[in-house]
PDB file of C-alpha atoms in Angstrom:
ATOM      1  CA  MET J   1      16.757  -2.049 -14.920  1.00 64.00           C
ATOM      2  CA  PRO J   2      15.174  -0.723 -11.498  1.00 84.00           C
ATOM      3  CA  ALA J   3      11.605  -1.587 -10.191  1.00 92.00           C
ATOM      4  CA  THR J   4       8.919   0.949 -11.171  1.00 94.00           C
ATOM      5  CA  VAL J   5       5.520   1.398  -9.642  1.00 97.00           C
ATOM      6  CA  THR J   6       2.337   3.331 -10.278  1.00 96.00           C
ATOM      7  CA  ASP J   7      -1.315   4.186  -9.287  1.00 97.00           C
ATOM      8  CA  ASN J   8      -3.329   1.967 -11.263  1.00 97.00           C
ATOM      9  CA  PRO J   9      -7.058   3.522 -10.672  1.00 95.00           C
ATOM     10  CA  GLY J  10      -9.128   2.062 -13.157  1.00 95.00           C
ATOM     11  CA  ARG J  11      -7.783  -0.992 -11.065  1.00 96.00           C
ATOM     12  CA  GLN J  12      -7.646   0.250  -8.093  1.00 97.00           C
ATOM     13  CA  GLN J  13      -3.937  -0.515  -7.123  1.00 97.00           C
ATOM     14  CA  PHE J  14      -0.833   0.144  -7.026  1.00 98.00           C
ATOM     15  CA  GLU J  15       1.659  -1.898  -9.089  1.00 97.00           C
ATOM     16  CA  ILE J  16       5.062  -2.686  -9.082  1.00 97.00           C
ATOM     17  CA  VAL J  17       7.092  -3.191 -13.071  1.00 96.00           C
ATOM     18  CA  LEU J  18      10.014  -4.944 -12.926  1.00 92.00           C
ATOM     19  CA  ASP J  19      11.621  -5.428 -16.815  1.00 90.00           C
ATOM     20  CA  GLY J  20       7.887  -4.246 -18.743  1.00 92.00           C
ATOM     21  CA  VAL J  21       6.422  -7.217 -16.152  1.00 93.00           C
ATOM     22  CA  ARG J  22       3.915  -6.108 -14.195  1.00 95.00           C
ATOM     23  CA  VAL J  23       5.215  -8.259 -10.404  1.00 96.00           C
ATOM     24  CA  GLY J  24       3.509  -7.247  -7.691  1.00 96.00           C
ATOM     25  CA  LEU J  25       0.097  -5.186  -6.526  1.00 97.00           C
ATOM     26  CA  ALA J  26      -1.358  -3.357  -3.984  1.00 98.00           C
ATOM     27  CA  ALA J  27      -5.235  -3.478  -4.260  1.00 98.00           C
ATOM     28  CA  TYR J  28      -7.415  -0.925  -2.217  1.00 98.00           C
ATOM     29  CA  ARG J  29     -10.770   0.616  -2.056  1.00 97.00           C
ATOM     30  CA  ARG J  30     -11.023   4.890  -2.056  1.00 94.00           C
ATOM     31  CA  SER J  31     -13.821   6.705  -0.706  1.00 88.00           C
ATOM     32  CA  HIS J  32     -12.930  10.171  -2.091  1.00 77.00           C
ATOM     33  CA  ALA J  33     -16.023  11.624   0.433  1.00 79.00           C
ATOM     34  CA  ASN J  34     -14.776  10.356   3.159  1.00 90.00           C
ATOM     35  CA  GLY J  35     -10.933  10.705   2.229  1.00 94.00           C
ATOM     36  CA  ILE J  36     -10.493   7.184   3.050  1.00 96.00           C
ATOM     37  CA  ILE J  37      -7.806   4.866   1.404  1.00 97.00           C
ATOM     38  CA  ALA J  38      -8.290   1.000   2.737  1.00 97.00           C
ATOM     39  CA  PHE J  39      -5.686  -1.152   1.532  1.00 98.00           C
ATOM     40  CA  ILE J  40      -7.654  -4.816   1.006  1.00 98.00           C
ATOM     41  CA  HIS J  41      -4.213  -7.438  -0.531  1.00 97.00           C
ATOM     42  CA  THR J  42      -1.143  -6.734  -1.825  1.00 97.00           C
ATOM     43  CA  GLU J  43       1.133  -9.689  -3.144  1.00 95.00           C
ATOM     44  CA  VAL J  44       4.747  -9.929  -5.003  1.00 95.00           C
ATOM     45  CA  ASP J  45       5.131 -12.785  -7.664  1.00 93.00           C
ATOM     46  CA  PRO J  46       6.192 -16.009  -6.049  1.00 92.00           C
ATOM     47  CA  GLY J  47       9.414 -15.887  -8.171  1.00 90.00           C
ATOM     48  CA  HIS J  48      10.184 -12.241  -6.535  1.00 89.00           C
ATOM     49  CA  GLU J  49       9.462 -12.363  -3.060  1.00 87.00           C
ATOM     50  CA  GLY J  50      12.631 -11.674  -0.687  1.00 88.00           C
ATOM     51  CA  GLU J  51      13.750  -9.215  -3.661  1.00 90.00           C
ATOM     52  CA  GLY J  52      12.661  -6.052  -1.295  1.00 91.00           C
ATOM     53  CA  LEU J  53       9.306  -5.239  -4.003  1.00 94.00           C
ATOM     54  CA  GLY J  54       6.496  -5.784  -1.872  1.00 94.00           C
ATOM     55  CA  GLY J  55       8.498  -2.761   0.539  1.00 95.00           C
ATOM     56  CA  GLN J  56       8.691  -0.305  -2.644  1.00 95.00           C
ATOM     57  CA  LEU J  57       5.379  -0.797  -3.378  1.00 97.00           C
ATOM     58  CA  VAL J  58       3.983  -0.200  -0.057  1.00 97.00           C
ATOM     59  CA  SER J  59       5.840   2.536   0.742  1.00 97.00           C
ATOM     60  CA  PHE J  60       5.403   4.656  -3.051  1.00 97.00           C
ATOM     61  CA  ALA J  61       1.445   3.562  -1.709  1.00 98.00           C
ATOM     62  CA  LEU J  62       2.019   4.560   1.129  1.00 98.00           C
ATOM     63  CA  ASP J  63       4.238   8.218  -0.041  1.00 98.00           C
ATOM     64  CA  SER J  64       1.235   9.197  -2.470  1.00 97.00           C
ATOM     65  CA  ALA J  65      -2.049   8.589   0.568  1.00 97.00           C
ATOM     66  CA  ARG J  66       0.093  10.925   2.473  1.00 97.00           C
ATOM     67  CA  GLU J  67       0.491  13.429  -0.448  1.00 96.00           C
ATOM     68  CA  GLN J  68      -3.000  13.266  -1.426  1.00 95.00           C
ATOM     69  CA  GLY J  69      -3.847  13.711   1.879  1.00 95.00           C
ATOM     70  CA  LEU J  70      -5.767  10.555   2.387  1.00 97.00           C
ATOM     71  CA  ALA J  71      -5.866   8.489   5.563  1.00 97.00           C
ATOM     72  CA  VAL J  72      -4.937   4.820   5.665  1.00 98.00           C
ATOM     73  CA  LEU J  73      -7.001   1.669   6.656  1.00 97.00           C
ATOM     74  CA  PRO J  74      -4.198  -1.218   6.633  1.00 98.00           C
ATOM     75  CA  PHE J  75      -7.045  -3.795   6.472  1.00 97.00           C
ATOM     76  CA  CYS J  76      -4.006  -5.604   4.392  1.00 97.00           C
ATOM     77  CA  PRO J  77      -1.675  -7.431   7.008  1.00 96.00           C
ATOM     78  CA  PHE J  78       1.456  -6.948   4.326  1.00 96.00           C
ATOM     79  CA  VAL J  79       0.332  -2.739   4.570  1.00 97.00           C
ATOM     80  CA  ARG J  80      -0.315  -3.232   8.326  1.00 97.00           C
ATOM     81  CA  ARG J  81       2.743  -4.659   8.882  1.00 97.00           C
ATOM     82  CA  TYR J  82       4.904  -2.568   6.624  1.00 97.00           C
ATOM     83  CA  ILE J  83       3.668   0.333   8.989  1.00 97.00           C
ATOM     84  CA  GLU J  84       4.483  -1.628  12.275  1.00 96.00           C
ATOM     85  CA  SER J  85       7.920  -1.614  11.040  1.00 96.00           C
ATOM     86  CA  HIS J  86       7.813   1.614   9.667  1.00 97.00           C
ATOM     87  CA  PRO J  87       6.758   3.797  11.825  1.00 95.00           C
ATOM     88  CA  GLU J  88       6.443   7.218  10.431  1.00 97.00           C
ATOM     89  CA  TYR J  89       3.385   5.896   8.482  1.00 97.00           C
ATOM     90  CA  ALA J  90       1.477   5.403  11.868  1.00 97.00           C
ATOM     91  CA  ASP J  91       0.075   8.816  11.951  1.00 97.00           C
ATOM     92  CA  LEU J  92      -1.787   8.013   8.117  1.00 98.00           C
ATOM     93  CA  VAL J  93      -3.715   5.867  10.050  1.00 97.00           C
ATOM     94  CA  PRO J  94      -6.359   7.516  12.278  1.00 96.00           C
ATOM     95  CA  ALA J  95      -5.807   7.795  15.795  1.00 95.00           C
ATOM     96  CA  ASP J  96      -9.077   6.229  16.723  1.00 95.00           C
ATOM     97  CA  GLN J  97      -8.676   3.762  14.555  1.00 94.00           C
ATOM     98  CA  ARG J  98      -4.865   2.266  15.366  1.00 95.00           C
ATOM     99  CA  LYS J  99      -5.579  -0.208  18.388  1.00 94.00           C
ATOM    100  CA  GLU J 100      -8.036  -1.616  16.065  1.00 93.00           C
ATOM    101  CA  PHE J 101      -4.998  -2.064  13.300  1.00 94.00           C
ATOM    102  CA  GLY J 102      -2.974  -3.063  16.011  1.00 91.00           C
ATOM    103  CA  LEU J 103      -0.574   0.022  15.951  1.00 90.00           C
TER     104      LEU J 103
END
C-alpha cells in the first residue's frame, strides 16, 4: 500500500501514513494574514528512514503551499535541504529571504 500524505491543520502538521500508521510529519506555523507557512520541524520514524518518505512528505507540503499561494519559510533544515536540491521550489521562499536560508 502506498504512503499517503495529508494536512492536519488542527495539529499544524502534514502527516505521512503507511499501512494505517503515521510514520512522519512536517510541523508548521501558518500566518493566514501574511500568507506565510513556516516549516519548523520534519521527522520520519527511524524504522522508515531512507525510504524516501521524507521527500514525499515535503514535496506534498510544498505543493500544497504553492496551491494555496503561500510563501514558505524553511526554518526546518530538512525542508531547506529539500528546496536546495529541488530548485523548482525555491520561488516559494520570498526573494528577499532566500539568502537568510542559504538559497
